[in-house]
Coordinates of C-alpha atoms and ligand atoms in Angstrom, one line a residue:
M8 CA 0.1 -0.1 0.0
N9 CA 2.9 2.1 -0.5
G10 CA 1.8 5.9 -1.8
P11 CA 2.8 6.2 -5.4
E12 CA 5.3 9.2 -5.1
Y13 CA 6.9 8.4 -2.1
P14 CA 10.0 6.2 -1.6
P15 CA 9.3 3.3 0.8
I16 CA 10.5 3.8 4.7
T17 CA 13.9 2.7 5.9
E18 CA 14.2 0.9 9.0
E19 CA 16.0 3.8 10.5
R20 CA 13.3 6.3 9.6
K21 CA 10.7 3.8 11.2
K22 CA 12.5 3.9 14.4
R23 CA 12.4 7.7 14.7
I24 CA 8.8 7.5 14.0
D25 CA 8.5 5.2 16.8
T26 CA 10.6 7.6 19.0
L27 CA 8.5 10.7 18.4
Y28 CA 5.3 8.7 18.8
E29 CA 6.7 7.4 22.2
S30 CA 7.7 10.6 23.2
Y31 CA 4.7 13.0 22.3
S32 CA 2.3 10.2 23.7
V33 CA 4.0 10.6 27.0
V34 CA 3.6 14.2 27.1
A35 CA 0.2 14.2 25.3
D36 CA -1.5 12.7 28.9
D37 CA -4.8 11.3 27.6
A38 CA -4.8 12.4 24.0
Y39 CA -4.3 10.3 21.2
V40 CA -1.3 10.9 18.8
Y41 CA -0.4 10.0 15.3
V42 CA 2.7 11.1 13.7
C43 CA 3.6 11.1 10.0
D44 CA 6.9 11.2 8.1
L45 CA 6.2 13.4 5.4
R46 CA 9.4 12.4 3.4
H47 CA 7.7 8.7 2.9
D48 CA 4.1 9.5 3.7
Y49 CA 4.4 6.7 6.4
S50 CA 2.8 7.1 9.7
R51 CA 2.2 5.6 13.2
W52 CA -1.5 5.9 14.9
N53 CA -2.7 5.5 18.3
P54 CA -4.7 1.8 18.4
E55 CA -7.9 3.8 20.0
L56 CA -8.1 5.9 16.9
V57 CA -7.6 3.5 14.6
R58 CA -10.3 1.3 16.0
Y59 CA -12.5 4.1 16.6
F60 CA -12.0 5.1 13.0
D61 CA -11.6 1.9 11.7
M62 CA -8.1 2.8 10.2
P63 CA -6.2 0.1 8.0
G64 CA -3.7 -0.6 11.2
E65 CA -1.4 1.4 13.4
Y66 CA 1.5 1.9 10.6
M67 CA 0.6 3.0 7.5
Y68 CA 1.4 4.7 4.2
N69 CA -1.1 7.3 2.7
A70 CA -2.8 7.7 6.0
A71 CA -3.8 11.6 4.9
G72 CA -5.7 10.1 1.9
I73 CA -7.5 7.1 4.0
W74 CA -8.2 9.8 6.5
S75 CA -9.5 12.4 4.1
S76 CA -11.8 9.7 2.7
K77 CA -13.7 9.6 5.7
I78 CA -14.3 13.5 6.0
H79 CA -17.9 15.0 6.0
P80 CA -18.4 16.6 2.5
D81 CA -19.2 19.9 4.1
D82 CA -15.8 19.9 6.1
K83 CA -13.6 18.8 3.4
S84 CA -12.6 22.2 2.0
I85 CA -11.7 23.3 5.7
Y86 CA -9.3 20.2 6.2
D87 CA -8.0 20.8 2.7
S88 CA -7.1 24.4 3.0
N89 CA -5.6 23.8 6.5
L90 CA -3.6 20.7 5.0
E91 CA -2.3 22.7 2.0
R92 CA -1.3 25.6 4.6
I93 CA 0.9 23.1 6.6
F94 CA 2.5 21.0 3.8
H95 CA 3.0 24.1 1.8
G96 CA 2.1 27.0 3.5
N97 CA 4.2 28.9 6.0
I98 CA 2.6 27.9 9.2
T99 CA 3.7 25.0 11.3
N100 CA 0.7 24.8 13.8
C101 CA -2.9 24.4 13.4
D102 CA -5.6 23.7 15.4
F103 CA -8.9 22.9 13.5
T104 CA -12.1 20.8 13.8
Y105 CA -14.2 18.6 11.5
R106 CA -16.3 15.6 11.3
V107 CA -15.1 12.2 10.6
M108 CA -16.8 9.1 9.7
D109 CA -16.5 6.7 12.8
R110 CA -16.5 3.1 12.5
R111 CA -20.1 3.0 13.3
Q112 CA -20.7 5.2 10.0
R113 CA -21.5 8.3 12.0
Y114 CA -20.0 11.2 12.2
S115 CA -17.7 12.5 15.1
V116 CA -16.2 15.8 15.7
V117 CA -12.7 15.9 15.6
A118 CA -10.3 18.7 16.8
V119 CA -6.9 18.2 16.0
K120 CA -4.0 20.5 17.4
G121 CA -0.8 19.7 15.0
T122 CA 2.6 20.9 14.7
V123 CA 5.1 20.2 11.8
L124 CA 8.9 19.3 12.7
L125 CA 11.1 21.0 10.5
D126 CA 14.6 19.2 9.6
A127 CA 18.1 21.0 10.1
D128 CA 17.7 22.4 6.8
G129 CA 14.2 23.6 7.5
M130 CA 12.7 21.1 5.5
R131 CA 9.2 19.7 6.6
C132 CA 9.7 16.3 7.8
Y133 CA 7.4 15.0 10.5
F134 CA 3.7 16.0 11.4
I135 CA 2.4 15.2 14.6
G136 CA -1.1 15.5 15.3
I137 CA -3.2 15.0 18.6
I138 CA -6.8 14.2 19.4
K139 CA -8.2 14.7 22.7
P140 CA -10.6 12.1 23.2
N141 CA -13.6 13.8 24.7
R142 CA -13.7 15.8 21.7
L143 CA -14.8 12.3 19.8
K144 CA -17.8 11.9 21.4
N145 CA -18.9 15.4 21.8
D146 CA -22.6 15.6 21.1
R147 CA -23.6 17.2 24.5
D148 CA -23.0 20.5 25.8
N149 CA -21.0 20.2 29.0
F150 CA -22.4 23.2 30.3
T151 CA -26.4 22.7 30.2
G152 CA -26.6 19.2 29.7
L153 CA -28.5 19.7 26.4
R154 CA -27.4 18.0 23.2
N155 CA -25.4 20.2 21.2
Q156 CA -25.1 21.3 17.8
Y157 CA -23.8 17.9 16.7
G158 CA -26.1 15.9 18.8
F159 CA -29.0 18.3 16.4
F160 CA -27.4 17.4 13.4
E161 CA -27.4 13.5 14.1
D162 CA -31.0 13.6 15.1
L163 CA -31.8 15.7 12.0
V164 CA -30.4 13.3 9.8
K165 CA -32.0 10.2 12.0
I166 CA -35.3 12.3 10.9
I167 CA -34.5 12.6 7.4
E168 CA -33.4 9.0 7.1
N169 CA -36.7 7.8 8.8
K170 CA -38.8 10.2 7.2
K171 CA -40.3 11.2 10.4
E172 CA -42.4 14.7 9.7
S173 CA -41.1 16.8 12.3
N174 CA -41.3 20.7 13.1
I175 CA -38.1 22.7 14.5
I176 CA -37.6 25.9 15.8
M177 CA -34.3 27.6 16.3
M178 CA -34.3 30.4 18.6
G179 CA -32.0 32.9 20.2
I180 CA -31.1 36.1 22.0
S181 CA -30.1 39.3 20.8
R182 CA -27.0 40.8 21.7
F183 CA -26.4 38.1 24.2
G184 CA -22.7 39.2 24.3
Q185 CA -23.6 42.6 25.9
I186 CA -24.7 40.6 28.9
N187 CA -21.3 39.0 29.1
E188 CA -19.7 42.3 28.7
I189 CA -21.8 44.0 31.7
Y190 CA -22.5 41.2 34.0
G191 CA -19.3 39.3 33.2
Y192 CA -19.2 35.4 31.8
D193 CA -20.2 33.6 35.0
F194 CA -23.6 35.8 35.0
G195 CA -23.8 35.0 31.1
N196 CA -23.6 31.2 31.9
R197 CA -26.3 31.4 34.8
V198 CA -28.6 33.1 32.3
L199 CA -28.0 30.3 29.7
L200 CA -28.5 27.6 32.1
E201 CA -31.6 29.4 33.4
I202 CA -33.1 29.9 29.6
S203 CA -32.4 25.9 29.4
K204 CA -34.1 25.1 32.3
L205 CA -37.0 27.3 31.3
L206 CA -37.4 25.5 27.9
R207 CA -36.7 22.2 29.2
N208 CA -39.3 22.6 32.0
N209 CA -42.0 24.4 30.3
V210 CA -41.6 23.6 26.5
T211 CA -41.0 20.0 26.8
D212 CA -43.8 19.6 29.4
N213 CA -41.8 16.6 31.0
G214 CA -40.3 15.6 27.8
S215 CA -43.4 15.4 25.9
L216 CA -43.4 18.5 23.7
A217 CA -40.2 19.0 22.0
D218 CA -36.6 17.9 22.4
V219 CA -34.3 21.0 23.4
Y220 CA -30.8 21.4 22.0
R221 CA -28.2 24.2 22.6
L222 CA -26.6 25.2 19.5
D223 CA -23.8 27.5 19.4
G224 CA -23.8 30.7 21.7
A225 CA -27.0 31.7 22.9
R226 CA -29.2 29.8 20.4
F227 CA -31.3 26.9 21.0
A228 CA -33.3 24.4 19.1
L229 CA -36.7 22.8 19.6
V230 CA -37.6 19.7 17.9
T231 CA -41.0 17.7 17.5
D232 CA -42.4 14.9 15.6
K233 CA -45.9 14.9 17.6
F234 CA -46.9 18.6 17.9
S235 CA -47.9 21.1 15.2
M236 CA -45.8 24.1 14.3
D237 CA -48.9 26.1 15.9
I238 CA -48.4 24.6 19.2
L239 CA -44.3 25.0 18.8
E240 CA -45.4 28.7 18.2
K241 CA -47.8 29.5 20.8
S242 CA -44.7 28.0 23.2
Y243 CA -42.2 30.1 21.4
N244 CA -44.7 33.3 22.0
W245 CA -45.0 32.5 25.6
I246 CA -41.4 32.1 26.2
Q247 CA -40.6 35.3 24.3
S248 CA -42.8 37.4 26.4
L249 CA -41.8 35.7 29.6
L250 CA -37.9 36.4 28.5
L251 CA -39.1 40.1 27.7
G252 CA -41.0 41.1 30.8
D253 CA -40.4 39.0 33.8
F254 CA -37.2 37.0 33.4
K255 CA -35.0 37.0 36.6
V256 CA -31.5 35.3 37.2
N257 CA -29.6 35.5 40.4
G258 CA -32.4 38.0 41.6
R259 CA -31.6 40.3 38.6
R260 CA -34.7 41.4 36.3
L261 CA -33.7 41.2 32.6
S262 CA -35.2 41.5 29.4
L263 CA -33.8 39.7 26.7
K264 CA -35.4 39.9 23.1
L265 CA -35.6 36.2 21.3
N266 CA -35.7 35.6 18.0
G267 CA -37.0 32.3 15.9
G268 CA -37.2 30.6 12.7
G269 CA -39.0 27.6 12.3
I270 CA -39.1 25.0 9.6
S271 CA -41.3 21.8 9.0
V272 CA -39.5 18.9 7.8
N273 CA -41.6 17.0 5.4
N274 CA -39.5 16.6 2.4
F275 CA -36.9 13.7 2.8
D276 CA -35.1 14.2 -0.3
I277 CA -33.0 17.0 1.0
S278 CA -29.9 16.8 3.2
D279 CA -29.6 17.9 7.0
K280 CA -27.4 20.8 6.0
T281 CA -30.1 22.4 3.6
V282 CA -32.8 22.0 6.1
Y283 CA -30.5 23.9 8.6
S284 CA -29.6 26.7 6.1
C285 CA -33.4 27.4 5.7
L286 CA -33.7 27.6 9.1
S287 CA -31.1 29.7 9.9
Y288 CA -32.2 32.0 7.1
A289 CA -35.8 32.2 8.6
Y290 CA -34.0 32.8 12.0
H291 CA -32.1 35.6 10.7
V292 CA -35.2 37.1 8.9
S293 CA -36.9 37.2 12.2
K294 CA -34.1 38.7 13.8
N295 CA -33.1 41.6 11.3
E296 CA -36.4 42.3 9.9
R297 CA -39.2 41.0 11.8
K298 CA -38.2 42.1 15.1
G299 CA -38.1 38.7 16.7
E300 CA -41.5 37.2 15.2
L301 CA -41.4 33.7 14.6
T302 CA -40.7 33.2 11.0
I303 CA -41.6 30.1 9.2
F304 CA -39.6 29.0 6.3
K305 CA -41.9 27.9 3.4
N306 CA -45.1 29.4 4.4
D307 CA -44.0 32.6 5.3
L308 CA -41.4 34.0 3.1
D309 CA -41.6 36.2 0.0
G310 CA -41.7 34.8 -3.5
T311 CA -42.6 31.3 -4.4
D312 CA -38.8 30.2 -6.0
L313 CA -37.2 31.1 -2.8
Q314 CA -38.8 28.5 -0.9
R315 CA -37.8 25.5 -3.2
L316 CA -36.0 23.4 -0.6
E317 CA -35.0 21.1 -3.3
K318 CA -33.3 24.0 -5.3
I319 CA -31.4 25.0 -2.3
D320 CA -30.2 21.3 -1.8
R321 CA -29.1 20.9 -5.5
I322 CA -27.2 24.2 -5.1
R323 CA -25.6 23.2 -2.2
E324 CA -24.4 19.7 -3.8
S325 CA -23.2 21.5 -7.0
I326 CA -21.1 23.8 -4.3
N327 CA -19.5 20.7 -2.8
S328 CA -19.0 19.2 -6.2
G329 CA -16.4 21.7 -6.7
C330 CA -18.9 24.9 -7.8
K331 CA -20.2 22.7 -11.1
G332 CA -22.7 25.0 -12.5
F333 CA -21.5 28.3 -11.4
E334 CA -20.4 31.0 -13.7
L335 CA -19.7 34.4 -13.3
F336 CA -21.2 37.1 -15.8
Y337 CA -20.0 40.8 -16.0
Q338 CA -21.7 44.0 -16.1
P339 CA -20.1 46.9 -17.5
I340 CA -19.8 49.8 -15.2
M341 CA -19.0 53.2 -17.1
F342 CA -17.4 56.7 -16.3
A343 CA -20.4 59.2 -15.9
D344 CA -18.8 62.4 -17.6
S345 CA -16.8 60.6 -20.7
E346 CA -19.2 57.3 -20.5
T347 CA -16.3 54.9 -21.4
L348 CA -15.5 51.7 -19.5
K349 CA -14.6 52.1 -15.9
G350 CA -14.7 48.5 -15.2
A351 CA -17.4 45.6 -14.2
E352 CA -19.2 44.2 -11.9
A353 CA -19.1 40.1 -11.2
L354 CA -22.3 38.5 -10.9
I355 CA -23.2 35.1 -10.1
R356 CA -25.2 32.6 -12.0
Y357 CA -26.3 28.9 -11.2
T358 CA -27.5 27.1 -14.1
D359 CA -28.9 23.4 -14.1
D360 CA -30.9 21.3 -16.2
T361 CA -33.8 21.3 -14.2
Y362 CA -34.2 25.0 -12.8
G363 CA -32.4 26.6 -16.0
I364 CA -30.7 30.0 -15.1
V365 CA -31.4 30.7 -11.0
P366 CA -30.7 34.3 -10.3
P367 CA -28.3 35.2 -7.3
D368 CA -31.2 36.3 -5.2
H369 CA -32.8 32.9 -4.8
F370 CA -29.9 31.6 -3.3
I371 CA -27.4 33.8 -1.9
P372 CA -29.5 34.9 1.0
I373 CA -30.1 31.4 2.3
I374 CA -26.8 29.8 1.5
E375 CA -25.1 32.7 3.2
N376 CA -26.2 31.3 6.2
D377 CA -24.5 28.4 5.8
R378 CA -20.6 27.5 6.4
L379 CA -20.4 26.6 2.8
F380 CA -20.7 29.9 1.5
P381 CA -17.7 31.4 2.9
D382 CA -15.4 28.5 2.9
T383 CA -16.4 27.2 -0.8
L384 CA -18.4 29.5 -3.0
G385 CA -17.1 32.5 -1.7
R386 CA -13.6 31.8 -2.4
W387 CA -14.7 30.4 -5.9
I388 CA -16.5 33.6 -6.8
L389 CA -13.2 35.6 -5.8
K390 CA -10.5 33.6 -7.4
T391 CA -12.6 33.0 -10.6
A392 CA -13.3 36.6 -10.7
M393 CA -9.4 37.4 -10.4
G394 CA -8.3 34.9 -12.6
Q395 CA -10.6 36.1 -15.5
G396 CA -10.5 39.6 -14.5
K397 CA -6.7 39.6 -15.5
E398 CA -7.7 39.2 -19.0
F399 CA -9.6 42.6 -18.6
L400 CA -6.1 44.3 -17.7
D401 CA -4.6 44.0 -21.2
K402 CA -6.8 46.4 -22.6
Y403 CA -7.8 48.3 -20.1
P404 CA -4.8 48.7 -17.3
D405 CA -6.8 50.8 -14.9
F406 CA -9.8 48.4 -15.0
R407 CA -11.6 48.4 -11.8
L408 CA -13.4 44.7 -10.9
N409 CA -16.2 44.7 -8.5
V410 CA -16.9 41.7 -6.7
N411 CA -19.6 41.1 -4.2
L412 CA -19.4 39.9 -0.6
S413 CA -21.4 38.4 1.8
Y414 CA -21.3 39.1 5.3
A415 CA -20.6 35.6 5.9
Q416 CA -17.3 35.6 4.2
L417 CA -16.2 39.3 5.7
E418 CA -16.8 37.9 9.3
R419 CA -14.0 35.3 9.2
A420 CA -11.1 36.1 11.1
D421 CA -8.8 35.2 8.3
F422 CA -10.7 36.8 5.3
A423 CA -8.1 39.5 4.8
D424 CA -5.4 36.7 4.4
I425 CA -7.7 34.9 2.1
V426 CA -7.7 37.9 -0.3
L427 CA -4.3 38.9 0.0
G428 CA -3.3 35.0 -0.9
M429 CA -5.3 34.9 -3.9
L430 CA -3.9 38.5 -5.0
E431 CA -0.9 36.7 -5.0
D432 CA -2.1 33.2 -6.5
T433 CA -4.0 34.8 -9.5
G434 CA -1.4 37.9 -9.9
F435 CA -4.2 40.0 -9.9
P436 CA -3.0 43.6 -8.7
G437 CA -5.2 44.7 -5.5
E438 CA -5.3 48.3 -7.2
N439 CA -7.9 46.5 -9.7
L440 CA -10.0 45.2 -7.3
C441 CA -13.2 46.7 -5.4
L442 CA -15.0 44.7 -3.2
E443 CA -18.9 45.5 -2.7
I444 CA -20.1 45.1 0.6
T445 CA -23.7 45.5 1.6
E446 CA -25.5 47.0 4.5
R447 CA -26.1 43.6 5.9
C448 CA -22.5 43.8 6.9
R449 CA -23.6 45.5 10.1
L450 CA -24.3 42.1 11.5
V451 CA -20.3 41.8 11.5
D452 CA -18.4 43.5 14.0
M453 CA -17.3 47.0 12.8
R454 CA -13.9 46.9 14.3
H455 CA -13.2 43.7 12.3
I456 CA -14.4 44.8 9.0
K457 CA -12.4 48.1 9.3
N458 CA -9.4 45.9 10.2
V459 CA -10.0 43.9 7.2
M460 CA -10.2 47.0 5.0
I461 CA -7.0 48.6 6.7
K462 CA -5.0 45.4 5.5
L463 CA -6.5 45.2 2.2
R464 CA -6.1 48.8 1.5
E465 CA -2.3 48.6 2.0
K466 CA -2.4 46.3 -1.2
G467 CA -4.8 49.3 -3.0
V468 CA -7.8 47.4 -2.9
F469 CA -11.0 49.5 -2.9
F470 CA -14.4 49.0 -1.1
A471 CA -17.7 50.3 -2.2
L472 CA -21.3 50.4 -0.1
D473 CA -23.6 48.5 -2.2
D474 CA -27.5 48.9 -2.3
F475 CA -26.9 52.1 -0.2
G476 CA -30.0 53.5 1.0
T477 CA -31.7 50.2 1.2
G478 CA -31.4 49.4 4.9
F479 CA -31.5 51.3 8.2
S480 CA -28.0 51.5 8.8
S481 CA -26.3 52.8 5.6
M482 CA -25.6 55.8 7.4
N483 CA -23.9 54.2 10.4
I484 CA -21.5 52.2 7.8
L485 CA -20.9 55.4 6.0
K486 CA -19.9 57.0 9.1
S487 CA -17.7 54.0 10.4
L488 CA -15.9 52.6 7.4
P489 CA -13.4 54.3 5.0
L490 CA -15.7 53.5 1.8
D491 CA -14.3 54.5 -1.7
T492 CA -17.8 54.4 -3.2
I493 CA -21.4 54.2 -2.4
K494 CA -23.5 52.5 -5.0
I495 CA -26.9 54.3 -5.3
D496 CA -29.8 51.2 -5.5
R497 CA -31.5 51.3 -8.4
G498 CA -34.9 51.5 -6.4
F499 CA -34.3 55.0 -5.7
V500 CA -33.9 56.0 -9.7
L501 CA -36.7 54.1 -11.1
N502 CA -38.3 57.3 -12.6
V503 CA -35.5 59.5 -11.9
D504 CA -35.9 61.5 -15.2
K505 CA -39.7 62.5 -14.5
D506 CA -39.8 62.3 -10.6
E507 CA -38.5 65.3 -8.9
K508 CA -38.4 63.3 -5.4
E509 CA -36.1 61.0 -6.9
Q510 CA -33.8 63.5 -8.2
K511 CA -33.7 65.5 -4.6
L512 CA -32.7 61.7 -3.5
V513 CA -29.8 61.4 -5.9
S514 CA -28.8 64.8 -5.2
Y515 CA -29.1 64.1 -1.5
F516 CA -27.1 61.2 -1.7
T517 CA -24.4 62.4 -3.6
S518 CA -23.8 65.3 -1.0
I519 CA -23.9 63.1 1.7
A520 CA -21.2 61.0 -0.5
S521 CA -19.1 64.1 -0.8
L522 CA -19.1 64.4 3.2
F523 CA -17.3 61.6 3.7
G524 CA -14.9 61.5 0.5
S525 CA -16.7 58.6 -1.3
D526 CA -17.4 58.4 -5.1
V527 CA -20.8 57.8 -6.1
C528 CA -22.3 54.9 -8.7
V529 CA -25.9 54.9 -9.8
E530 CA -27.2 51.4 -10.6
G531 CA -30.1 50.7 -12.7
I532 CA -29.6 53.1 -15.3
E533 CA -31.8 51.9 -18.4
T534 CA -32.9 54.7 -20.2
S535 CA -30.9 57.4 -22.2
D536 CA -33.3 59.8 -20.2
M537 CA -32.6 58.4 -17.0
K538 CA -28.7 58.7 -17.9
E539 CA -28.9 62.4 -18.8
T540 CA -31.2 63.6 -15.6
V541 CA -28.5 61.2 -13.2
R542 CA -25.0 62.9 -15.1
R543 CA -26.5 66.6 -14.0
F544 CA -25.4 65.5 -10.5
P545 CA -21.8 64.8 -9.2
V546 CA -21.6 61.3 -9.8
N547 CA -18.9 59.1 -10.9
S548 CA -19.9 56.1 -12.7
L549 CA -23.0 54.4 -13.8
Q550 CA -24.3 51.1 -14.5
G551 CA -27.5 49.4 -16.1
Y552 CA -29.1 47.7 -19.0
Y553 CA -29.1 51.1 -21.0
Y554 CA -25.3 50.3 -21.0
S555 CA -25.6 46.4 -21.0
K556 CA -27.0 43.6 -19.3
P557 CA -24.5 41.5 -17.5
V558 CA -23.3 39.1 -20.0
S559 CA -21.0 35.8 -19.8
Y560 CA -17.3 36.1 -19.5
D561 CA -16.8 35.2 -23.2
I562 CA -19.0 38.0 -24.4
F563 CA -17.6 40.4 -22.1
L564 CA -14.2 39.7 -23.4
K565 CA -15.6 39.7 -27.2
T566 CA -17.3 42.8 -26.6
Y567 CA -14.8 45.2 -24.7
C568 CA -11.5 43.5 -24.9
I569 CA -10.5 43.1 -28.3
Ligands
C2E8 P1 -26.2 44.0 -6.9 O1 -24.6 43.7 -6.7 O2 -26.7 45.4 -6.3 O3 -26.2 43.7 -8.4 C1 -26.8 44.7 -9.3 C2 -28.0 43.4 -9.6 O4 -28.8 44.4 -10.2 C3 -27.7 42.5 -10.3 O5 -28.8 41.7 -10.4 C4 -27.7 43.2 -11.9 O6 -28.3 42.4 -13.1 C5 -29.1 44.2 -11.8 N1 -29.3 45.2 -12.8 C6 -28.2 46.0 -13.0 N2 -28.8 47.2 -14.1 C7 -30.0 46.6 -13.8 C8 -30.7 47.8 -14.7 O7 -30.9 48.7 -15.4 N3 -32.4 47.2 -14.6 C9 -32.5 46.0 -13.8 N4 -33.8 45.8 -13.7 N5 -31.4 45.5 -13.3 C10 -30.3 45.8 -13.1 P2 -28.7 39.8 -10.0 O8 -27.2 39.9 -10.7 O9 -29.6 39.1 -10.2 O10 -27.7 40.1 -8.8 C11 -28.7 40.4 -7.5 C12 -27.9 40.4 -6.3 O11 -27.3 39.2 -5.8 C13 -26.9 41.4 -6.5 O12 -27.1 42.7 -6.3 C14 -25.6 40.9 -5.1 O13 -26.4 41.5 -3.9 C15 -25.9 39.3 -5.2 N6 -25.0 38.9 -5.7 C16 -24.6 38.5 -7.3 N7 -23.8 38.2 -7.4 C17 -23.3 37.9 -5.9 C18 -21.9 37.4 -5.7 O14 -21.1 37.0 -6.3 N8 -21.8 37.1 -4.1 C19 -22.5 37.9 -3.5 N9 -22.2 37.8 -2.3 N10 -23.6 38.2 -4.0 C20 -24.0 38.5 -5.4
MG9 MG1 -23.0 44.8 -6.2
MG10 MG1 -26.4 47.2 -5.8

């Protein structure tokens, strides 16, 4: 079972692996150790790990390949990118968590701390991995005693496998971090404990109404296959008013705002992750748009297409198979004064035999609540845009390529590094890139976004605020972040050539922008009259069907770059 490109291990190096394994096992207390000789791709694994995960033996070639085949598809990209960084990047330590199929054919959460040993020449020669055993069976929240997120997924998979119609609610407390900040973590923990008790005692009615789970942070879930969504909703409303008005912890009266999303699982051809994405989406709508009113996915949200679980499931599958079916279209952005090409905005499209061309509004708001977005599709978008965008630079060296970001990408701690890495890999110059953020990024810590911006601006990257004016926080964002451009949403200029009010709005928006030192781009320019009207104001660039609809990469190249 020798790995193809590695030489067989010598007896001397086998001995060295044993020495390393034994020394690390001694210092690792009760943790499980494995050691890999990177030069020969040969490793020694702790027997408990071998048994638990059904590995071929304590000594083996190609352990990484065997291990990798057991990793949950949704976690594969995290695993691969960490591996890539360990073996080919410049880090020598890692600490990451993912799910691996165990011998019972169930996924276990595995948290690995790893370190790479270098030889005298600075070459990577050994990888030492350490897995804590208690992290293997981690399906219960130690603190509240409730089943945790992994327990939730295990049960959700069973619901789908056994085709058991069920109703699920995800609920959570707004701004829970503030409680920790003001009263301290001990008190915050106490609050969580009291909420979990409340849910157990009052919602479950001695275990009969719904199972209770603690998800991440201050979020909980209720799952029932016995009661209707109406009954769950009544419980939700009751808990909500109790937390808001009459909730005491350690004698202190608190007023907590509860948000909740719900979903009825009655379609069993979809994955657990899709259910979770749709549930999270409903939860976010409740939190950000409906002041905590329980929002049920499917019955309650606008649009008909949006609710097609199967479609989302198909799209998630495509993302997992290397972003198959996705393509970037490009829409030109013109200078307002000369009406020559300034750049283009990359806009994603998904095409599939059953659903045809699916516009981004139908899947981005749902998928972006899902780890899959930042880890996989978001990276694909950035990398593809930069790779393709390079072709535009031959003809237009100052070309400005706009790429849309989702808040889920921005909130990653390593987002700036990811973009910097891509600029380096693709050779796309930072000063030709403009990242569009939307008002939804207010959900992310502003200090973090500001740091990301500062780091990327050093490489010349520009930032634009998209859909300006459509949310309540646009002004706040403009005040807090150094933005180069604001993009006025097409909703404000639908009749700008005839409607004086809309003209006043454009005038107002342009003065605000100049106050903050930003340029203005007006979106949705569809006619010559609209264009002429808007050009009377100090706007820098224009975008809209009047100039061109978004077109495929090939058409964009043919139209603008020859
Ligand atoms: P957006 O970033 O504000 O993009 C502008 C949208 O307006 C595009 O819709 C574009 O086709 C449309 N549009 C442009 N000019 C006109 C016009 O003159 N008339 C009309 N009626 N529409 C016009 P699209 O491509 O369907 O994208 C919708 C939204 O989906 C985007 O709004 C953006 O928020 C999101 N989106 C698209 N691609 C991506 C992506 O790669 N990543 C992320 N995170 N979001 C994306
Ligand atoms: Mg945009
Ligand atoms: Mg826009």
